[in-house]
Amino acid sequence: MAASRPATRLAELAALFLRLGFTAFGGPAAHVALMEDEVVRRRHWLTREEFLDLVGATNLIPGPNSTELAIHIGRLRAGTPGLLVAGACFIVPAMLIVLACAWAYVKFGTLPQVQGILYGVKPVIIAVVAQALWGLMRSAVKTKGLAVIGMLATAAAFLGVNELAILFAAGLLVPLGRGVFKPRKALPLLAWPTLAAIGATGATSFSLPGLFLFFLKVGSVLFGSGYVLLAFLRADLVDRWHWLTEAQLLDAVAVGQVTPGPVFTTATFIGYVLGGFPGAMLATVGIFLPAFVFVAISAPWIPRLRKSPVASGFLDGVNVASLALMAVVTWYLARSAIANPKTHAVVDPWAVALAIVSAVLLLRFRVSSTWLVVGGALIGLALFRFG
């Protein structure tokens, strides 16, 4: 029986993250909420405190945060094989969906219509994220000082301050406030985001190796949201090398935003448009490969951080700031979720009702968030078509 345990855990990871890869709409904040629902509330694989530490750790390394969170969970659950299985199973479904969109785009010159699906899914996602935020905040905000830092981080995020600057500032304030940290010791930590900005490829004409190296660079140095990804892609692919037009780039980013799974599958779309199936595979591997490497390197240090007063305080601050950033993203997503893209109504009664019903089903009856997302998609399609 003991011999089959690792295989059982790998099968559990594969089943969970394949399902999330096909149904996790809404971007990184929603992905974090869906994972928290599955691995903390439903399966009890991690405590809230352990989950929060992983969320904070993923915010301190470059790459797609929700994918790195999946990789971390896989490693804790089943070691190195789990790391690979969880990450791959979360990425591959999204990659296949985006690949189908890219094929249709190249063949027909348009994007598949997904407004109906999003119309029903977005209100459900708001309920899922709100539930996760409430639970995680109860664990993260352990003192009045952390509550103040969380409020300051939220205000800074609304004012448009860089996400990485908010995370590091919050991380440094906590150990400084506890008197366990001298300011001069902050210099090595502050050097990390500066180092993360280094890196460029010298390609000028399109080639498959150049495409791979470009996305490898992006995956290795990119912090922040999908909008930061857009800035990176535009600077090189449109302005510098002229591999894509502005319209093609916006279509690629739109597909990454509206399909389930990691937003970084934008690379799959671009790779297919530029180099067919080989280009799609190389671009996908290039942008996601660094995430596996960074998690494998950083994961062993997370338990050790909690043993150091300085590092533990830093992580407490980062965790609170991470939730603040998640809350701000959720606010903007909520404004979009209750609007009707068909009638352009600012507040749509059906969307509001769907969010409320989803919250009741999630909190009172503990219905799986995956089934809520699927149900929301079907209701959205019906309402959008016949409403």
mmCIF file of C-alpha atoms in Angstrom:
data_model
loop_
_atom_site.group_PDB
_atom_site.id
_atom_site.type_symbol
_atom_site.label_atom_id
_atom_site.label_comp_id
_atom_site.label_asym_id
_atom_site.label_seq_id
_atom_site.Cartn_x
_atom_site.Cartn_y
_atom_site.Cartn_z
ATOM 1 C CA MET A 1 0.000 0.000 0.000
ATOM 2 C CA ALA A 2 2.832 2.369 0.907
ATOM 3 C CA ALA A 3 4.477 1.744 -2.454
ATOM 4 C CA SER A 4 1.419 2.997 -4.309
ATOM 5 C CA ARG A 5 1.160 6.222 -2.286
ATOM 6 C CA PRO A 6 3.446 8.368 -4.485
ATOM 7 C CA ALA A 7 1.605 7.203 -7.609
ATOM 8 C CA THR A 8 -1.721 8.005 -5.963
ATOM 9 C CA ARG A 9 -0.560 11.507 -5.095
ATOM 10 C CA LEU A 10 0.659 12.105 -8.644
ATOM 11 C CA ALA A 11 -2.696 10.935 -10.010
ATOM 12 C CA GLU A 12 -4.513 13.294 -7.617
ATOM 13 C CA LEU A 13 -2.326 16.208 -8.699
ATOM 14 C CA ALA A 14 -2.813 15.417 -12.387
ATOM 15 C CA ALA A 15 -6.600 15.182 -12.035
ATOM 16 C CA LEU A 16 -6.870 18.430 -10.069
ATOM 17 C CA PHE A 17 -4.614 20.597 -12.213
ATOM 18 C CA LEU A 18 -5.908 19.242 -15.521
ATOM 19 C CA ARG A 19 -9.395 20.246 -14.372
ATOM 20 C CA LEU A 20 -8.200 23.684 -13.254
ATOM 21 C CA GLY A 21 -6.310 24.128 -16.519
ATOM 22 C CA PHE A 22 -9.585 23.717 -18.417
ATOM 23 C CA THR A 23 -11.803 25.774 -16.073
ATOM 24 C CA ALA A 24 -9.662 28.376 -14.242
ATOM 25 C CA PHE A 25 -10.868 31.609 -15.828
ATOM 26 C CA GLY A 26 -10.203 35.058 -14.438
ATOM 27 C CA GLY A 27 -6.430 35.505 -14.281
ATOM 28 C CA PRO A 28 -3.901 34.937 -11.462
ATOM 29 C CA ALA A 29 -6.050 36.261 -8.579
ATOM 30 C CA ALA A 30 -8.857 33.885 -9.532
ATOM 31 C CA HIS A 31 -6.419 30.996 -9.982
ATOM 32 C CA VAL A 32 -5.062 31.543 -6.466
ATOM 33 C CA ALA A 33 -8.607 31.527 -5.099
ATOM 34 C CA LEU A 34 -9.524 28.337 -6.962
ATOM 35 C CA MET A 35 -6.376 26.584 -5.732
ATOM 36 C CA GLU A 36 -7.018 27.712 -2.163
ATOM 37 C CA ASP A 37 -10.533 26.288 -2.374
ATOM 38 C CA GLU A 38 -9.240 22.949 -3.649
ATOM 39 C CA VAL A 39 -6.044 22.334 -1.671
ATOM 40 C CA VAL A 40 -6.850 24.114 1.624
ATOM 41 C CA ARG A 41 -10.615 24.005 2.158
ATOM 42 C CA ARG A 42 -11.602 20.836 0.318
ATOM 43 C CA ARG A 43 -8.571 18.518 0.345
ATOM 44 C CA HIS A 44 -6.638 19.856 3.373
ATOM 45 C CA TRP A 45 -3.292 19.277 1.639
ATOM 46 C CA LEU A 46 -2.000 22.557 3.102
ATOM 47 C CA THR A 47 -2.879 24.841 5.984
ATOM 48 C CA ARG A 48 -3.825 28.444 5.205
ATOM 49 C CA GLU A 49 -0.488 29.579 6.640
ATOM 50 C CA GLU A 50 1.468 27.192 4.386
ATOM 51 C CA PHE A 51 -0.584 28.285 1.381
ATOM 52 C CA LEU A 52 0.024 31.956 2.167
ATOM 53 C CA ASP A 53 3.769 31.385 2.357
ATOM 54 C CA LEU A 54 3.688 29.830 -1.111
ATOM 55 C CA VAL A 55 1.672 32.775 -2.458
ATOM 56 C CA GLY A 56 4.200 35.197 -1.001
ATOM 57 C CA ALA A 57 7.135 33.198 -2.342
ATOM 58 C CA THR A 58 5.743 33.148 -5.887
ATOM 59 C CA ASN A 59 5.411 36.930 -5.816
ATOM 60 C CA LEU A 60 9.140 37.259 -5.110
ATOM 61 C CA ILE A 61 10.332 35.365 -8.202
ATOM 62 C CA PRO A 62 9.800 36.203 -11.881
ATOM 63 C CA GLY A 63 7.305 34.347 -14.006
ATOM 64 C CA PRO A 64 3.597 33.440 -13.970
ATOM 65 C CA ASN A 65 2.576 33.472 -10.302
ATOM 66 C CA SER A 66 -0.387 31.108 -10.457
ATOM 67 C CA THR A 67 1.580 28.557 -12.480
ATOM 68 C CA GLU A 68 4.422 28.759 -9.970
ATOM 69 C CA LEU A 69 1.898 28.265 -7.165
ATOM 70 C CA ALA A 70 0.677 25.083 -8.884
ATOM 71 C CA ILE A 71 4.290 23.904 -9.216
ATOM 72 C CA HIS A 72 4.946 24.627 -5.511
ATOM 73 C CA ILE A 73 1.846 22.682 -4.482
ATOM 74 C CA GLY A 74 2.914 19.758 -6.659
ATOM 75 C CA ARG A 75 6.380 19.711 -5.114
ATOM 76 C CA LEU A 76 5.044 19.725 -1.553
ATOM 77 C CA ARG A 77 2.538 16.995 -2.378
ATOM 78 C CA ALA A 78 4.758 14.605 -4.358
ATOM 79 C CA GLY A 79 8.318 15.909 -4.589
ATOM 80 C CA THR A 80 10.068 16.585 -7.892
ATOM 81 C CA PRO A 81 7.682 14.369 -9.926
ATOM 82 C CA GLY A 82 4.781 16.304 -8.396
ATOM 83 C CA LEU A 83 6.438 19.600 -9.323
ATOM 84 C CA LEU A 84 6.547 18.528 -12.971
ATOM 85 C CA VAL A 85 3.086 16.932 -13.055
ATOM 86 C CA ALA A 86 1.211 19.798 -11.395
ATOM 87 C CA GLY A 87 2.877 22.479 -13.523
ATOM 88 C CA ALA A 88 2.476 20.610 -16.806
ATOM 89 C CA CYS A 89 -1.131 19.642 -16.120
ATOM 90 C CA PHE A 90 -2.055 23.256 -15.349
ATOM 91 C CA ILE A 91 -0.317 24.592 -18.473
ATOM 92 C CA VAL A 92 -1.206 22.002 -21.135
ATOM 93 C CA PRO A 93 -5.041 22.395 -21.179
ATOM 94 C CA ALA A 94 -4.737 26.176 -21.511
ATOM 95 C CA MET A 95 -2.079 25.742 -24.179
ATOM 96 C CA LEU A 96 -4.348 23.439 -26.209
ATOM 97 C CA ILE A 97 -7.291 25.864 -25.990
ATOM 98 C CA VAL A 98 -5.103 28.806 -27.049
ATOM 99 C CA LEU A 99 -3.589 26.690 -29.819
ATOM 100 C CA ALA A 100 -7.093 26.021 -31.185
ATOM 101 C CA CYS A 101 -7.843 29.765 -31.012
ATOM 102 C CA ALA A 102 -4.592 30.528 -32.845
ATOM 103 C CA TRP A 103 -5.417 27.993 -35.578
ATOM 104 C CA ALA A 104 -8.862 29.567 -36.061
ATOM 105 C CA TYR A 105 -7.306 33.029 -36.063
ATOM 106 C CA VAL A 106 -4.769 32.171 -38.748
ATOM 107 C CA LYS A 107 -7.327 30.273 -40.847
ATOM 108 C CA PHE A 108 -10.303 32.629 -40.573
ATOM 109 C CA GLY A 109 -8.694 35.898 -39.487
ATOM 110 C CA THR A 110 -10.930 36.339 -36.429
ATOM 111 C CA LEU A 111 -11.083 35.268 -32.797
ATOM 112 C CA PRO A 112 -13.655 32.758 -31.532
ATOM 113 C CA GLN A 113 -16.567 34.436 -29.756
ATOM 114 C CA VAL A 114 -16.188 34.004 -26.004
ATOM 115 C CA GLN A 115 -18.257 36.898 -24.648
ATOM 116 C CA GLY A 116 -21.118 34.649 -23.582
ATOM 117 C CA ILE A 117 -18.837 32.362 -21.576
ATOM 118 C CA LEU A 118 -17.155 35.272 -19.827
ATOM 119 C CA TYR A 119 -20.510 36.914 -19.128
ATOM 120 C CA GLY A 120 -21.458 33.943 -16.958
ATOM 121 C CA VAL A 121 -18.033 33.058 -15.566
ATOM 122 C CA LYS A 122 -16.922 36.470 -14.275
ATOM 123 C CA PRO A 123 -19.622 36.831 -11.571
ATOM 124 C CA VAL A 124 -18.844 33.310 -10.331
ATOM 125 C CA ILE A 125 -15.141 34.128 -10.156
ATOM 126 C CA ILE A 126 -15.901 37.204 -8.025
ATOM 127 C CA ALA A 127 -17.640 34.995 -5.452
ATOM 128 C CA VAL A 128 -14.784 32.471 -5.462
ATOM 129 C CA VAL A 129 -12.084 35.130 -5.061
ATOM 130 C CA ALA A 130 -13.992 36.993 -2.328
ATOM 131 C CA GLN A 131 -14.361 33.782 -0.327
ATOM 132 C CA ALA A 132 -10.649 32.979 -0.700
ATOM 133 C CA LEU A 133 -9.580 36.522 0.206
ATOM 134 C CA TRP A 134 -11.651 36.482 3.389
ATOM 135 C CA GLY A 135 -10.173 33.193 4.549
ATOM 136 C CA LEU A 136 -6.601 34.085 3.665
ATOM 137 C CA MET A 137 -6.785 37.539 5.234
ATOM 138 C CA ARG A 138 -7.910 36.037 8.535
ATOM 139 C CA SER A 139 -4.658 34.052 8.539
ATOM 140 C CA ALA A 140 -2.364 36.742 7.115
ATOM 141 C CA VAL A 141 -3.445 39.806 9.121
ATOM 142 C CA LYS A 142 -2.161 38.622 12.483
ATOM 143 C CA THR A 143 -1.442 42.028 14.075
ATOM 144 C CA LYS A 144 -2.653 45.626 13.854
ATOM 145 C CA GLY A 145 0.663 46.534 12.239
ATOM 146 C CA LEU A 146 0.087 44.032 9.437
ATOM 147 C CA ALA A 147 -3.441 45.407 8.990
ATOM 148 C CA VAL A 148 -2.022 48.917 8.531
ATOM 149 C CA ILE A 149 0.564 47.664 6.038
ATOM 150 C CA GLY A 150 -2.191 45.861 4.152
ATOM 151 C CA MET A 151 -4.228 49.073 3.912
ATOM 152 C CA LEU A 152 -1.179 51.051 2.754
ATOM 153 C CA ALA A 153 -0.396 48.398 0.126
ATOM 154 C CA THR A 154 -3.995 48.524 -1.102
ATOM 155 C CA ALA A 155 -3.880 52.309 -1.419
ATOM 156 C CA ALA A 156 -0.547 52.147 -3.252
ATOM 157 C CA ALA A 157 -1.924 49.571 -5.679
ATOM 158 C CA PHE A 158 -4.945 51.772 -6.442
ATOM 159 C CA LEU A 159 -2.542 54.669 -7.093
ATOM 160 C CA GLY A 160 -0.677 52.576 -9.664
ATOM 161 C CA VAL A 161 2.558 51.933 -7.752
ATOM 162 C CA ASN A 162 4.625 49.076 -9.213
ATOM 163 C CA GLU A 163 3.580 45.688 -7.787
ATOM 164 C CA LEU A 164 7.118 44.588 -6.996
ATOM 165 C CA ALA A 165 7.873 47.874 -5.192
ATOM 166 C CA ILE A 166 4.764 47.351 -3.022
ATOM 167 C CA LEU A 167 5.769 43.782 -2.157
ATOM 168 C CA PHE A 168 9.329 44.658 -1.192
ATOM 169 C CA ALA A 169 8.324 47.773 0.749
ATOM 170 C CA ALA A 170 5.780 45.771 2.767
ATOM 171 C CA GLY A 171 8.298 43.004 3.309
ATOM 172 C CA LEU A 172 10.912 45.403 4.662
ATOM 173 C CA LEU A 173 8.518 47.391 6.880
ATOM 174 C CA VAL A 174 7.544 44.408 9.031
ATOM 175 C CA PRO A 175 11.010 43.339 10.291
ATOM 176 C CA LEU A 176 11.992 46.988 10.606
ATOM 177 C CA GLY A 177 8.919 47.622 12.738
ATOM 178 C CA ARG A 178 9.699 44.593 14.884
ATOM 179 C CA GLY A 179 13.239 45.829 15.469
ATOM 180 C CA VAL A 180 14.900 42.685 14.115
ATOM 181 C CA PHE A 181 16.251 44.216 10.919
ATOM 182 C CA LYS A 182 18.771 46.978 10.132
ATOM 183 C CA PRO A 183 18.127 49.136 7.028
ATOM 184 C CA ARG A 184 21.548 48.450 5.522
ATOM 185 C CA LYS A 185 20.668 44.754 5.381
ATOM 186 C CA ALA A 186 17.890 45.576 2.963
ATOM 187 C CA LEU A 187 20.325 46.291 0.143
ATOM 188 C CA PRO A 188 20.716 42.668 -1.053
ATOM 189 C CA LEU A 189 16.921 42.301 -1.162
ATOM 190 C CA LEU A 190 16.447 45.552 -3.042
ATOM 191 C CA ALA A 191 19.026 44.435 -5.609
ATOM 192 C CA TRP A 192 16.840 41.511 -6.695
ATOM 193 C CA PRO A 193 14.225 43.498 -8.682
ATOM 194 C CA THR A 194 17.064 45.462 -10.281
ATOM 195 C CA LEU A 195 18.750 42.240 -11.406
ATOM 196 C CA ALA A 196 15.411 40.977 -12.656
ATOM 197 C CA ALA A 197 15.281 43.817 -15.174
ATOM 198 C CA ILE A 198 18.476 42.630 -16.887
ATOM 199 C CA GLY A 199 18.254 40.482 -19.966
ATOM 200 C CA ALA A 200 17.711 40.924 -23.674
ATOM 201 C CA THR A 201 18.062 38.914 -26.822
ATOM 202 C CA GLY A 202 19.770 40.347 -29.842
ATOM 203 C CA ALA A 203 17.610 38.784 -32.562
ATOM 204 C CA THR A 204 16.498 41.102 -35.364
ATOM 205 C CA SER A 205 14.996 38.803 -38.018
ATOM 206 C CA PHE A 206 12.529 36.049 -37.189
ATOM 207 C CA SER A 207 13.826 32.563 -36.455
ATOM 208 C CA LEU A 208 12.576 29.708 -34.301
ATOM 209 C CA PRO A 209 15.686 29.774 -32.052
ATOM 210 C CA GLY A 210 15.282 33.537 -31.688
ATOM 211 C CA LEU A 211 11.624 33.063 -30.779
ATOM 212 C CA PHE A 212 12.527 30.514 -28.090
ATOM 213 C CA LEU A 213 15.273 32.726 -26.626
ATOM 214 C CA PHE A 214 12.971 35.740 -26.536
ATOM 215 C CA PHE A 215 10.267 33.949 -24.558
ATOM 216 C CA LEU A 216 12.887 32.322 -22.336
ATOM 217 C CA LYS A 217 14.058 35.840 -21.467
ATOM 218 C CA VAL A 218 10.491 37.014 -20.796
ATOM 219 C CA GLY A 219 9.789 34.067 -18.513
ATOM 220 C CA SER A 220 13.054 34.687 -16.662
ATOM 221 C CA VAL A 221 12.685 38.398 -15.893
ATOM 222 C CA LEU A 222 9.000 39.328 -15.985
ATOM 223 C CA PHE A 223 7.308 40.409 -12.763
ATOM 224 C CA GLY A 224 3.771 41.744 -12.596
ATOM 225 C CA SER A 225 0.473 41.444 -14.411
ATOM 226 C CA GLY A 226 -0.620 40.694 -17.949
ATOM 227 C CA TYR A 227 -0.300 44.400 -18.688
ATOM 228 C CA VAL A 228 3.415 44.190 -17.905
ATOM 229 C CA LEU A 229 3.605 41.226 -20.281
ATOM 230 C CA LEU A 230 1.967 43.387 -22.957
ATOM 231 C CA ALA A 231 4.636 46.061 -22.489
ATOM 232 C CA PHE A 232 7.444 43.489 -22.838
ATOM 233 C CA LEU A 233 5.967 41.946 -25.964
ATOM 234 C CA ARG A 234 5.202 45.266 -27.615
ATOM 235 C CA ALA A 235 8.690 46.672 -27.070
ATOM 236 C CA ASP A 236 10.459 43.856 -28.905
ATOM 237 C CA LEU A 237 7.971 42.040 -31.133
ATOM 238 C CA VAL A 238 6.223 45.142 -32.507
ATOM 239 C CA ASP A 239 8.458 48.188 -32.094
ATOM 240 C CA ARG A 240 11.967 46.755 -32.319
ATOM 241 C CA TRP A 241 11.795 43.649 -34.529
ATOM 242 C CA HIS A 242 8.460 44.138 -36.356
ATOM 243 C CA TRP A 243 7.585 40.449 -36.077
ATOM 244 C CA LEU A 244 3.969 41.309 -35.197
ATOM 245 C CA THR A 245 1.567 44.141 -35.924
ATOM 246 C CA GLU A 246 -0.054 46.062 -33.072
ATOM 247 C CA ALA A 247 -3.417 44.454 -33.883
ATOM 248 C CA GLN A 248 -1.962 40.931 -33.809
ATOM 249 C CA LEU A 249 -0.344 41.590 -30.440
ATOM 250 C CA LEU A 250 -3.584 42.895 -28.914
ATOM 251 C CA ASP A 251 -5.458 39.865 -30.267
ATOM 252 C CA ALA A 252 -2.820 37.565 -28.742
ATOM 253 C CA VAL A 253 -3.073 39.232 -25.326
ATOM 254 C CA ALA A 254 -6.891 39.132 -25.513
ATOM 255 C CA VAL A 255 -6.830 35.371 -26.107
ATOM 256 C CA GLY A 256 -4.497 34.876 -23.149
ATOM 257 C CA GLN A 257 -6.805 36.942 -20.938
ATOM 258 C CA VAL A 258 -10.147 35.342 -21.887
ATOM 259 C CA THR A 259 -9.145 31.671 -22.012
ATOM 260 C CA PRO A 260 -8.763 29.554 -18.852
ATOM 261 C CA GLY A 261 -5.395 28.782 -17.295
ATOM 262 C CA PRO A 262 -2.183 30.837 -17.269
ATOM 263 C CA VAL A 263 -2.237 34.221 -19.020
ATOM 264 C CA PHE A 264 1.284 33.466 -20.271
ATOM 265 C CA THR A 265 -0.222 31.122 -22.884
ATOM 266 C CA THR A 266 -0.312 34.336 -24.914
ATOM 267 C CA ALA A 267 3.107 33.017 -25.969
ATOM 268 C CA THR A 268 1.466 29.936 -27.507
ATOM 269 C CA PHE A 269 -0.743 32.145 -29.674
ATOM 270 C CA ILE A 270 2.128 34.360 -30.811
ATOM 271 C CA GLY A 271 4.352 31.359 -31.497
ATOM 272 C CA TYR A 272 1.694 29.777 -33.723
ATOM 273 C CA VAL A 273 1.023 33.015 -35.624
ATOM 274 C CA LEU A 274 4.756 33.462 -36.278
ATOM 275 C CA GLY A 275 5.984 29.888 -36.719
ATOM 276 C CA GLY A 276 3.087 27.449 -36.832
ATOM 277 C CA PHE A 277 2.989 24.461 -34.487
ATOM 278 C CA PRO A 278 6.797 24.359 -33.898
ATOM 279 C CA GLY A 279 6.734 28.056 -33.028
ATOM 280 C CA ALA A 280 3.849 27.549 -30.596
ATOM 281 C CA MET A 281 5.665 24.744 -28.790
ATOM 282 C CA LEU A 282 8.982 26.601 -28.573
ATOM 283 C CA ALA A 283 7.345 29.803 -27.340
ATOM 284 C CA THR A 284 5.344 27.914 -24.696
ATOM 285 C CA VAL A 285 8.334 25.967 -23.409
ATOM 286 C CA GLY A 286 10.486 29.097 -23.422
ATOM 287 C CA ILE A 287 8.143 31.242 -21.330
ATOM 288 C CA PHE A 288 7.215 28.542 -18.783
ATOM 289 C CA LEU A 289 10.541 26.722 -18.348
ATOM 290 C CA PRO A 290 12.036 29.348 -15.984
ATOM 291 C CA ALA A 291 9.059 28.943 -13.622
ATOM 292 C CA PHE A 292 9.957 25.294 -12.980
ATOM 293 C CA VAL A 293 13.605 26.217 -12.423
ATOM 294 C CA PHE A 294 12.861 29.132 -10.064
ATOM 295 C CA VAL A 295 10.453 27.069 -7.957
ATOM 296 C CA ALA A 296 12.873 24.136 -7.719
ATOM 297 C CA ILE A 297 15.627 26.489 -6.545
ATOM 298 C CA SER A 298 13.568 28.615 -4.142
ATOM 299 C CA ALA A 299 11.212 26.009 -2.629
ATOM 300 C CA PRO A 300 13.690 24.457 -0.158
ATOM 301 C CA TRP A 301 14.280 27.894 1.374
ATOM 302 C CA ILE A 302 10.644 28.624 2.271
ATOM 303 C CA PRO A 303 10.538 26.535 5.511
ATOM 304 C CA ARG A 304 13.885 28.028 6.544
ATOM 305 C CA LEU A 305 12.533 31.549 6.126
ATOM 306 C CA ARG A 306 10.066 30.964 8.950
ATOM 307 C CA LYS A 307 12.923 30.107 11.334
ATOM 308 C CA SER A 308 14.601 33.485 10.851
ATOM 309 C CA PRO A 309 12.961 36.504 12.565
ATOM 310 C CA VAL A 310 14.057 38.794 9.741
ATOM 311 C CA ALA A 311 12.973 36.513 6.874
ATOM 312 C CA SER A 312 9.759 35.523 8.671
ATOM 313 C CA GLY A 313 8.816 39.177 9.136
ATOM 314 C CA PHE A 314 9.677 39.899 5.504
ATOM 315 C CA LEU A 315 7.435 37.035 4.374
ATOM 316 C CA ASP A 316 4.588 38.226 6.627
ATOM 317 C CA GLY A 317 4.736 41.632 4.946
ATOM 318 C CA VAL A 318 4.889 40.154 1.461
ATOM 319 C CA ASN A 319 1.910 37.887 2.218
ATOM 320 C CA VAL A 320 -0.246 40.815 3.342
ATOM 321 C CA ALA A 321 0.804 42.904 0.325
ATOM 322 C CA SER A 322 0.080 39.985 -2.010
ATOM 323 C CA LEU A 323 -3.477 39.814 -0.699
ATOM 324 C CA ALA A 324 -3.803 43.598 -1.055
ATOM 325 C CA LEU A 325 -2.804 43.337 -4.728
ATOM 326 C CA MET A 326 -5.265 40.462 -5.152
ATOM 327 C CA ALA A 327 -8.036 42.564 -3.588
ATOM 328 C CA VAL A 328 -7.390 45.492 -5.942
ATOM 329 C CA VAL A 329 -7.441 43.212 -8.995
ATOM 330 C CA THR A 330 -10.695 41.718 -7.720
ATOM 331 C CA TRP A 331 -12.241 45.181 -7.398
ATOM 332 C CA TYR A 332 -11.555 45.973 -11.045
ATOM 333 C CA LEU A 333 -12.696 42.515 -12.108
ATOM 334 C CA ALA A 334 -15.932 42.956 -10.139
ATOM 335 C CA ARG A 335 -16.706 46.216 -11.935
ATOM 336 C CA SER A 336 -16.370 44.384 -15.226
ATOM 337 C CA ALA A 337 -18.239 41.302 -13.992
ATOM 338 C CA ILE A 338 -21.485 43.088 -13.134
ATOM 339 C CA ALA A 339 -21.633 44.915 -16.489
ATOM 340 C CA ASN A 340 -23.370 43.561 -19.577
ATOM 341 C CA PRO A 341 -21.116 43.622 -22.676
ATOM 342 C CA LYS A 342 -24.117 43.112 -24.955
ATOM 343 C CA THR A 343 -26.351 45.934 -23.704
ATOM 344 C CA HIS A 344 -23.484 48.009 -22.205
ATOM 345 C CA ALA A 345 -25.403 48.273 -18.923
ATOM 346 C CA VAL A 346 -23.095 49.243 -16.040
ATOM 347 C CA VAL A 347 -24.988 46.979 -13.614
ATOM 348 C CA ASP A 348 -26.578 43.828 -15.012
ATOM 349 C CA PRO A 349 -29.195 42.184 -12.722
ATOM 350 C CA TRP A 350 -28.461 38.686 -14.034
ATOM 351 C CA ALA A 351 -24.749 39.059 -13.353
ATOM 352 C CA VAL A 352 -25.369 40.349 -9.822
ATOM 353 C CA ALA A 353 -27.790 37.476 -9.143
ATOM 354 C CA LEU A 354 -25.297 34.939 -10.455
ATOM 355 C CA ALA A 355 -22.575 36.300 -8.153
ATOM 356 C CA ILE A 356 -24.866 36.170 -5.104
ATOM 357 C CA VAL A 357 -26.132 32.649 -5.835
ATOM 358 C CA SER A 358 -22.555 31.466 -6.416
ATOM 359 C CA ALA A 359 -21.451 32.919 -3.078
ATOM 360 C CA VAL A 360 -24.304 31.157 -1.247
ATOM 361 C CA LEU A 361 -23.583 27.817 -2.945
ATOM 362 C CA LEU A 362 -19.880 28.174 -2.198
ATOM 363 C CA LEU A 363 -20.110 29.287 1.436
ATOM 364 C CA ARG A 364 -23.274 27.549 2.655
ATOM 365 C CA PHE A 365 -23.263 24.329 0.640
ATOM 366 C CA ARG A 366 -19.540 24.096 -0.199
ATOM 367 C CA VAL A 367 -20.215 23.380 -3.867
ATOM 368 C CA SER A 368 -16.982 22.866 -5.817
ATOM 369 C CA SER A 369 -15.754 26.073 -7.427
ATOM 370 C CA THR A 370 -15.062 24.144 -10.645
ATOM 371 C CA TRP A 371 -18.721 23.167 -11.016
ATOM 372 C CA LEU A 372 -19.741 26.735 -10.286
ATOM 373 C CA VAL A 373 -17.480 27.985 -13.090
ATOM 374 C CA VAL A 374 -18.857 25.396 -15.534
ATOM 375 C CA GLY A 375 -22.422 26.251 -14.533
ATOM 376 C CA GLY A 376 -21.733 29.961 -14.898
ATOM 377 C CA ALA A 377 -20.325 29.428 -18.389
ATOM 378 C CA LEU A 378 -23.432 27.506 -19.506
ATOM 379 C CA ILE A 379 -25.805 30.071 -17.988
ATOM 380 C CA GLY A 380 -23.806 32.886 -19.555
ATOM 381 C CA LEU A 381 -23.991 31.325 -23.001
ATOM 382 C CA ALA A 382 -27.748 30.876 -22.696
ATOM 383 C CA LEU A 383 -28.403 34.383 -21.368
ATOM 384 C CA PHE A 384 -26.089 36.011 -23.887
ATOM 385 C CA ARG A 385 -27.740 34.243 -26.793
ATOM 386 C CA PHE A 386 -31.385 34.388 -25.809
ATOM 387 C CA GLY A 387 -31.462 37.205 -23.279
#
